[in-house]
Short mmCIF file of C-alpha atoms and ligand atoms in Angstrom, two decimals:
data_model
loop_
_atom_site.label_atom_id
_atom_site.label_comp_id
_atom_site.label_asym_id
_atom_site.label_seq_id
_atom_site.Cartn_x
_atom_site.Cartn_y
_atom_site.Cartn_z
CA UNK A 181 33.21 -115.24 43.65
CA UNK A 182 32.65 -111.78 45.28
CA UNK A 183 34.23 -110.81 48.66
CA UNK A 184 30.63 -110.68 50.47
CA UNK A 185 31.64 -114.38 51.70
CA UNK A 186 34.45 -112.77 53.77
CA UNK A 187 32.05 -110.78 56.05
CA UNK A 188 32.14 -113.39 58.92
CA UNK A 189 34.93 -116.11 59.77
CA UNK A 190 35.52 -118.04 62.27
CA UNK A 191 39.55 -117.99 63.18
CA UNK A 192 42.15 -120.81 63.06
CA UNK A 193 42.61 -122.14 66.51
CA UNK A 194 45.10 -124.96 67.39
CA UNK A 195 43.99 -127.98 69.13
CA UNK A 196 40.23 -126.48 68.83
CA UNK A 197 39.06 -126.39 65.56
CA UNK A 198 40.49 -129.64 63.53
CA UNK A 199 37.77 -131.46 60.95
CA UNK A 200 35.08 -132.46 63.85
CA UNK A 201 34.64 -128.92 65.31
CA UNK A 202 34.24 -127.25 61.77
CA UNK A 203 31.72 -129.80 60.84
CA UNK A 204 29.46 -129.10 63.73
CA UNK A 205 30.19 -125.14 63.07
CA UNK A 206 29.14 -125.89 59.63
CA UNK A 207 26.04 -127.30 60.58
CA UNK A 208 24.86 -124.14 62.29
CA UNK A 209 26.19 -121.11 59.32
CA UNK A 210 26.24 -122.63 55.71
CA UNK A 211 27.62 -119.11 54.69
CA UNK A 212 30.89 -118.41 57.69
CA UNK A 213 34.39 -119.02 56.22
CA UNK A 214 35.38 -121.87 58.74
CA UNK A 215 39.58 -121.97 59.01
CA UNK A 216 41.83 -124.94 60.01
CA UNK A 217 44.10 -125.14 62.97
CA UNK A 218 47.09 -124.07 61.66
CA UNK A 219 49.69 -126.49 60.14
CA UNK A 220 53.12 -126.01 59.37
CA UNK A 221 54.67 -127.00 55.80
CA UNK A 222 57.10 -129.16 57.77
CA UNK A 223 54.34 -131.17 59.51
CA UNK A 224 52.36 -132.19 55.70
CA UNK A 225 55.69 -132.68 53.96
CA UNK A 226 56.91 -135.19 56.52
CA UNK A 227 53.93 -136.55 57.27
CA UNK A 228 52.88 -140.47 55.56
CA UNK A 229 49.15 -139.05 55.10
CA UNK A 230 50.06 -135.44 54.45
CA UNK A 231 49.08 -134.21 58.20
CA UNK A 232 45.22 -135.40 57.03
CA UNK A 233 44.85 -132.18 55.02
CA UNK A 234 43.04 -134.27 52.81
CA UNK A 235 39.65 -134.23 55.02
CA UNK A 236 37.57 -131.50 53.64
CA UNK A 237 34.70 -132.80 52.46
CA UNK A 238 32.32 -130.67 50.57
CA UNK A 239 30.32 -130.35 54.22
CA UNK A 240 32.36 -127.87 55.41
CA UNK A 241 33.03 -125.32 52.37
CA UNK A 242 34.27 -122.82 52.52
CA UNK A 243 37.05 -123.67 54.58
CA UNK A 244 40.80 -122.19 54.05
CA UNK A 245 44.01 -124.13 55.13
CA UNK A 246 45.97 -121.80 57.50
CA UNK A 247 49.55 -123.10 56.56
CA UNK A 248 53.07 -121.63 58.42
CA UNK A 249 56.53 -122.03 57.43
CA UNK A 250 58.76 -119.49 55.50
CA UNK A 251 59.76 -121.71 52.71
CA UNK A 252 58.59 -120.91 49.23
CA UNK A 253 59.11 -123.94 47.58
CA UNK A 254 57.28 -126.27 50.41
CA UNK A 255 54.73 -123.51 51.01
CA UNK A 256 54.06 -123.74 47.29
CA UNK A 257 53.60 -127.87 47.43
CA UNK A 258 51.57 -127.45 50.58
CA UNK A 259 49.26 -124.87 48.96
CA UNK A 260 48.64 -126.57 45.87
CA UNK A 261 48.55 -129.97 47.55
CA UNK A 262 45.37 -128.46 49.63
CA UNK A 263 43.87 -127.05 46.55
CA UNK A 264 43.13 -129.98 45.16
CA UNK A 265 41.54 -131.43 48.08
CA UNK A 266 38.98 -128.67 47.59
CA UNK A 267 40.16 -125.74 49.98
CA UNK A 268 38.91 -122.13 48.83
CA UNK A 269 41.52 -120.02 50.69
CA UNK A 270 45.43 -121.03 51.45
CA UNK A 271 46.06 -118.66 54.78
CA UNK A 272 49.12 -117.91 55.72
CA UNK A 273 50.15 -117.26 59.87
CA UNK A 274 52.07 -114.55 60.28
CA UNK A 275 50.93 -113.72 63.46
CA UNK A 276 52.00 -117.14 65.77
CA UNK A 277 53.89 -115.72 69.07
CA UNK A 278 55.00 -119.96 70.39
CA UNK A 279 58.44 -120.78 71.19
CA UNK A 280 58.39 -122.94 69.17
CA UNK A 281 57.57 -120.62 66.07
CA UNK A 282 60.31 -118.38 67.13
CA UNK A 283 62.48 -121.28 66.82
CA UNK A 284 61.36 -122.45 63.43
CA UNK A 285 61.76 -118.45 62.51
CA UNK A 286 57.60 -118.63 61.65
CA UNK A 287 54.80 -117.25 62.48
CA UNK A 288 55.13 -113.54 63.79
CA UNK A 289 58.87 -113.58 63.80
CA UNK A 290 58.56 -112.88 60.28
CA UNK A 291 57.07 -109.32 60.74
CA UNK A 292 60.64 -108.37 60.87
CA UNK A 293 61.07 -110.20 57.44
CA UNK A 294 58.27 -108.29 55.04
CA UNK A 295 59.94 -109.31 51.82
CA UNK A 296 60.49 -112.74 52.75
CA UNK A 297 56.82 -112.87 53.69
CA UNK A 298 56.02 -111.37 50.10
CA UNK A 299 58.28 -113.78 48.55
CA UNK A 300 56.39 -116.90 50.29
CA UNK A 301 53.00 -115.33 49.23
CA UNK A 302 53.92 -114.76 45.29
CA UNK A 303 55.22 -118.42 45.96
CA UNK A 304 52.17 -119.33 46.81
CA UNK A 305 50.41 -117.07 44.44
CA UNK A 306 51.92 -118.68 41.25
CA UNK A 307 51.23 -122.01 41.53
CA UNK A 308 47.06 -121.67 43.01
CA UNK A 309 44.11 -120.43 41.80
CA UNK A 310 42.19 -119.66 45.32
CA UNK A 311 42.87 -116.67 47.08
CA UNK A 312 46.54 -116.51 49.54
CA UNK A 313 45.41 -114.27 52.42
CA UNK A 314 47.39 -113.23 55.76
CA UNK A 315 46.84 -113.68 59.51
CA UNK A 316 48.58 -111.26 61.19
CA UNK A 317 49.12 -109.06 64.03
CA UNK A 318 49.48 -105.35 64.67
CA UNK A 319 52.90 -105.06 65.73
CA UNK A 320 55.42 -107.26 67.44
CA UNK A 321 57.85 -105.88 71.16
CA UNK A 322 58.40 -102.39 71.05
CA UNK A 323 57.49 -102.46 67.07
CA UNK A 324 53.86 -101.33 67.77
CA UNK A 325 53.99 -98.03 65.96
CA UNK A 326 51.00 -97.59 63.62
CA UNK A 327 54.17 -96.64 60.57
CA UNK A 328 55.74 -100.10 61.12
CA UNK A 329 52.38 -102.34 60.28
CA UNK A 330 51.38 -100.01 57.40
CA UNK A 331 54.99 -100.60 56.15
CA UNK A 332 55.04 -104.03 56.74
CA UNK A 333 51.80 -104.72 54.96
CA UNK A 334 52.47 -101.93 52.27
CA UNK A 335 55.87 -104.42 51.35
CA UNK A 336 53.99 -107.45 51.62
CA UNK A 337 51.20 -106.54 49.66
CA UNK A 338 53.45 -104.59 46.80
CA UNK A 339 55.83 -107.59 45.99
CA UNK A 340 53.25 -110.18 46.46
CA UNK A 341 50.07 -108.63 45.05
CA UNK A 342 48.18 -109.86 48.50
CA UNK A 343 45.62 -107.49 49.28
CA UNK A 344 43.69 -109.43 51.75
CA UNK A 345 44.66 -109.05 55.67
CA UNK A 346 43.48 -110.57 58.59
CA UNK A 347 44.80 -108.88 61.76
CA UNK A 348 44.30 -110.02 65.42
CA UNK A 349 44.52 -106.49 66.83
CA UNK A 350 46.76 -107.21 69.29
CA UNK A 351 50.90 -106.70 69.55
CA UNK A 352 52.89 -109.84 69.85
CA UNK A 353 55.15 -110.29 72.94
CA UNK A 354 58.13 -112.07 72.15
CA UNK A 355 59.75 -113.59 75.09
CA UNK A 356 57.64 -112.03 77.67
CA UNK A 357 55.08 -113.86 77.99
CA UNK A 358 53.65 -117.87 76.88
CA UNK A 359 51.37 -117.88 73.83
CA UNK A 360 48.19 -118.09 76.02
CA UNK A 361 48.83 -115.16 77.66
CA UNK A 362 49.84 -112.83 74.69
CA UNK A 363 46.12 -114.00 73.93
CA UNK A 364 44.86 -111.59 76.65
CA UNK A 365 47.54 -109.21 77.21
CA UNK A 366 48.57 -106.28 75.79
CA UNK A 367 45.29 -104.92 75.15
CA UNK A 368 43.48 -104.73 71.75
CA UNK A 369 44.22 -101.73 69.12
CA UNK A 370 41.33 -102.00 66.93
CA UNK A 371 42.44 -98.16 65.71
CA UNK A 372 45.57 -99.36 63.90
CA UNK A 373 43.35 -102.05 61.99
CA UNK A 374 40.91 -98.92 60.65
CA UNK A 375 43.56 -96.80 60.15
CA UNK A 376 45.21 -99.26 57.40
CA UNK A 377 41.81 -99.35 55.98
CA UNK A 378 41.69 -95.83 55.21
CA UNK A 379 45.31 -96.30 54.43
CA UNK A 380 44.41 -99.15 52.06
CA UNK A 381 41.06 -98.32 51.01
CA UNK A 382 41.05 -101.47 48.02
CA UNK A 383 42.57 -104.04 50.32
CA UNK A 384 40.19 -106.35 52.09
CA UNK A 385 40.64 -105.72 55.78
CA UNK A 386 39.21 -108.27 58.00
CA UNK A 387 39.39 -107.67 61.95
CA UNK A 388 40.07 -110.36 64.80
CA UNK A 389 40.45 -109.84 68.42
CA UNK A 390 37.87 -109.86 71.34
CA UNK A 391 34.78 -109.63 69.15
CA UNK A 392 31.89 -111.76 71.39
CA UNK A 393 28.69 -110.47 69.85
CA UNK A 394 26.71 -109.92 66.60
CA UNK A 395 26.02 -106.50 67.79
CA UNK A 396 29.97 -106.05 67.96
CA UNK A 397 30.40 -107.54 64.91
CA UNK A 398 28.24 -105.34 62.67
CA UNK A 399 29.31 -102.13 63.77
CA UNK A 400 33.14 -103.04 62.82
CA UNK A 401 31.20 -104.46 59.55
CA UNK A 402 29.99 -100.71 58.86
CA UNK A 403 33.81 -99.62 58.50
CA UNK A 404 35.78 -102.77 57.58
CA UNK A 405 35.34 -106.19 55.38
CA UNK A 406 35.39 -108.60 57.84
CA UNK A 407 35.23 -110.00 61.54
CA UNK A 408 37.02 -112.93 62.80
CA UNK A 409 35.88 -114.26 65.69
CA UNK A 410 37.49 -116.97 68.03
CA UNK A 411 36.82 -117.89 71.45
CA UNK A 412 33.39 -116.27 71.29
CA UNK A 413 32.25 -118.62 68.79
CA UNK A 414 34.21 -121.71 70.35
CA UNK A 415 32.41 -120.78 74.06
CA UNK A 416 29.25 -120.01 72.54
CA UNK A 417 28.81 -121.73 69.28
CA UNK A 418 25.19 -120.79 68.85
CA UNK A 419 26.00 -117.52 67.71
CA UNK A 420 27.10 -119.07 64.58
CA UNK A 421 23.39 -119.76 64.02
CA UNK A 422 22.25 -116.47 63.69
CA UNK A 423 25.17 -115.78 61.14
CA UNK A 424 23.21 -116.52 57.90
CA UNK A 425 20.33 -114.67 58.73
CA UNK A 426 22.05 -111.49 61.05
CA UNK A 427 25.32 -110.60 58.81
CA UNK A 428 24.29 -112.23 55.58
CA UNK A 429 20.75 -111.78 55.36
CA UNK A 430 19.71 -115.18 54.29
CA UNK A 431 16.45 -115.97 55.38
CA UNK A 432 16.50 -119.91 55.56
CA UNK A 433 15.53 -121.41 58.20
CA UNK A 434 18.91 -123.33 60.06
CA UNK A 435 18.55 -127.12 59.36
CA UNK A 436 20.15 -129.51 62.11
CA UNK A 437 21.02 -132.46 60.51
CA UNK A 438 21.02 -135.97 62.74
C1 FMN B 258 43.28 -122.28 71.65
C2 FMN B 258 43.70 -121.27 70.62
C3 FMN B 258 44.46 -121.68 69.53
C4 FMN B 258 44.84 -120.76 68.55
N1 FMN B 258 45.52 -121.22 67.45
C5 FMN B 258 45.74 -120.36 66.40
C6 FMN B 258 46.23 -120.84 65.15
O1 FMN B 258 46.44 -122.04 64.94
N2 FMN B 258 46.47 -119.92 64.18
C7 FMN B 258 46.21 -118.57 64.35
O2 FMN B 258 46.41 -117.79 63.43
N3 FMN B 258 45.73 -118.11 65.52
C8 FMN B 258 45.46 -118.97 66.52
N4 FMN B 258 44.87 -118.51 67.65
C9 FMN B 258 44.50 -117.09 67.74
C10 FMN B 258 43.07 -116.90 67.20
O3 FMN B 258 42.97 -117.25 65.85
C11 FMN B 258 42.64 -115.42 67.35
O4 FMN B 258 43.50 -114.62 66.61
C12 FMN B 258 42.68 -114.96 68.82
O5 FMN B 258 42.10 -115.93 69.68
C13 FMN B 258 41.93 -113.64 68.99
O6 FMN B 258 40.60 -113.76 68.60
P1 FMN B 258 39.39 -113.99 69.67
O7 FMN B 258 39.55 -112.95 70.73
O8 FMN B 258 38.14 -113.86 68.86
O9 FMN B 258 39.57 -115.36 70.24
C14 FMN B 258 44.50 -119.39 68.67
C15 FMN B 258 43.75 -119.00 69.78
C16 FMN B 258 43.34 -119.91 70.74
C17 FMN B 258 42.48 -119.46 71.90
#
């Protein structure tokens, strides 16, 4: 499959977009990469039913399975487990600010940890045949120098082989403030996201952060692979209805089905 697929996504948000929410996004693009909430390896491995990973019906495709956790051997199960219930991208969160990911030393903690991140992706990499992408952010405290994300993905992506990023373009605040508000605050840095472009002109570069419009969208789609869009799409889901047509050029006509 070529990359085209990765020009629109809609992003991984907990609590908002489990199985129900994709399906009705799905009813209004055919062609957007729809992602889960995301779910940590602890959470399918201990769970009876394997956290209900295994509802993704063929409705929905193309849908990746945002996992987090930093251990190779369960992020390996977890990825293959999903797989073979049909997902076409294992995702991995790099980028989750909570307390509670501190804690578990996940999510963004781990920009600190570039080789442990590549480990987990090779992990990953050797035992699936879909693509292992990563959801990250641009920097994390004081680390928000453009040198310390182009190392950190330069590490990752040399002792993993991952060469497709997704980066909310917006520092992570440790400590300072809740999750919700590191949502909001510091401001965006879409610069640091083109600048690893041109930095990493073969890597698939998709960009996340603030992006409310189709007319946004395709002028970062002139310079970079991808958008990611969030909230807009969750507030205002009818945008996703002139996905197909606007970014992809598809000409069908959207079909609501009852
Ligand atoms: C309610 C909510 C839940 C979120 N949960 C996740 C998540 O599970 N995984 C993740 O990578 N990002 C999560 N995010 C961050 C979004 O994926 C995205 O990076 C962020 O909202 C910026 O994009 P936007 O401005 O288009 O919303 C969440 C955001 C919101 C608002």
């Amino acid at each position: 499959m070529n990359n085209y697929y990765r020009r629109f996504a809609v992003a991984p948000m907990l609590g908002w977009t489990d199985r129900h929410c994709r399906y009705f996004h799905r009813q209004l693009s055919s062609c957007a990469i729809l992602y889960t909430e995301m779910i940590n390896t602890n959470e399918i491995i201990n769970s009876k039913y394997n956290f209900n990973i295994e509802y993704n019906d063929d409705k929905e495709n193309l849908v990746a399975l945002q996992l987090s956790g930093n251990n190779s051997t369960q992020l390996a199960y977890c990825s293959k487990l999903a797989e073979n219930y049909g997902y076409n991208e294992i995702n991995l969160n790099i980028g989750c600010p909570s307390y509670r990911a501190q804690k578990g030393y996940f999510g963004v903690s781990l920009m600190n940890n570039a080789h442990l991140v590549a480990d987990n992706i090779k992990a990953i990499h050797d035992v699936v045949n879909i693509p292992v992408t990563v959801k990250t952010r641009i920097g994390i405290n004081e680390q928000d120098h453009y040198n310390f994300l182009r190392d950190f993905i330069g590490t990752v992506s040399q002792y993993s082989g991952c060469k497709i990023f997704i980066f909310h373009a917006r520092k992570a605040l440790l400590s300072m403030y809740n999750t919700r508000k590191n949502l909001t605050i510091p401001p965006l840095n879409y610069s640091h996201v083109y600048h690893l472009k041109k930095d990493f002109p073969s890597f698939l570069v998709i960009i996340n952060g603030g992006i409310e419009t189709l007319e946004e969208a395709q002028i970062h789609l002139q310079y970079l692979d991808g958008v990611m869009l969030g909230r807009g799409v969750y507030k205002n889901p009818f945008i996703l209805s002139e996905v197909d047509n606007n970014i992809f050029g598809l000409k069908k006509k959207l079909i609501l089905y009852h």
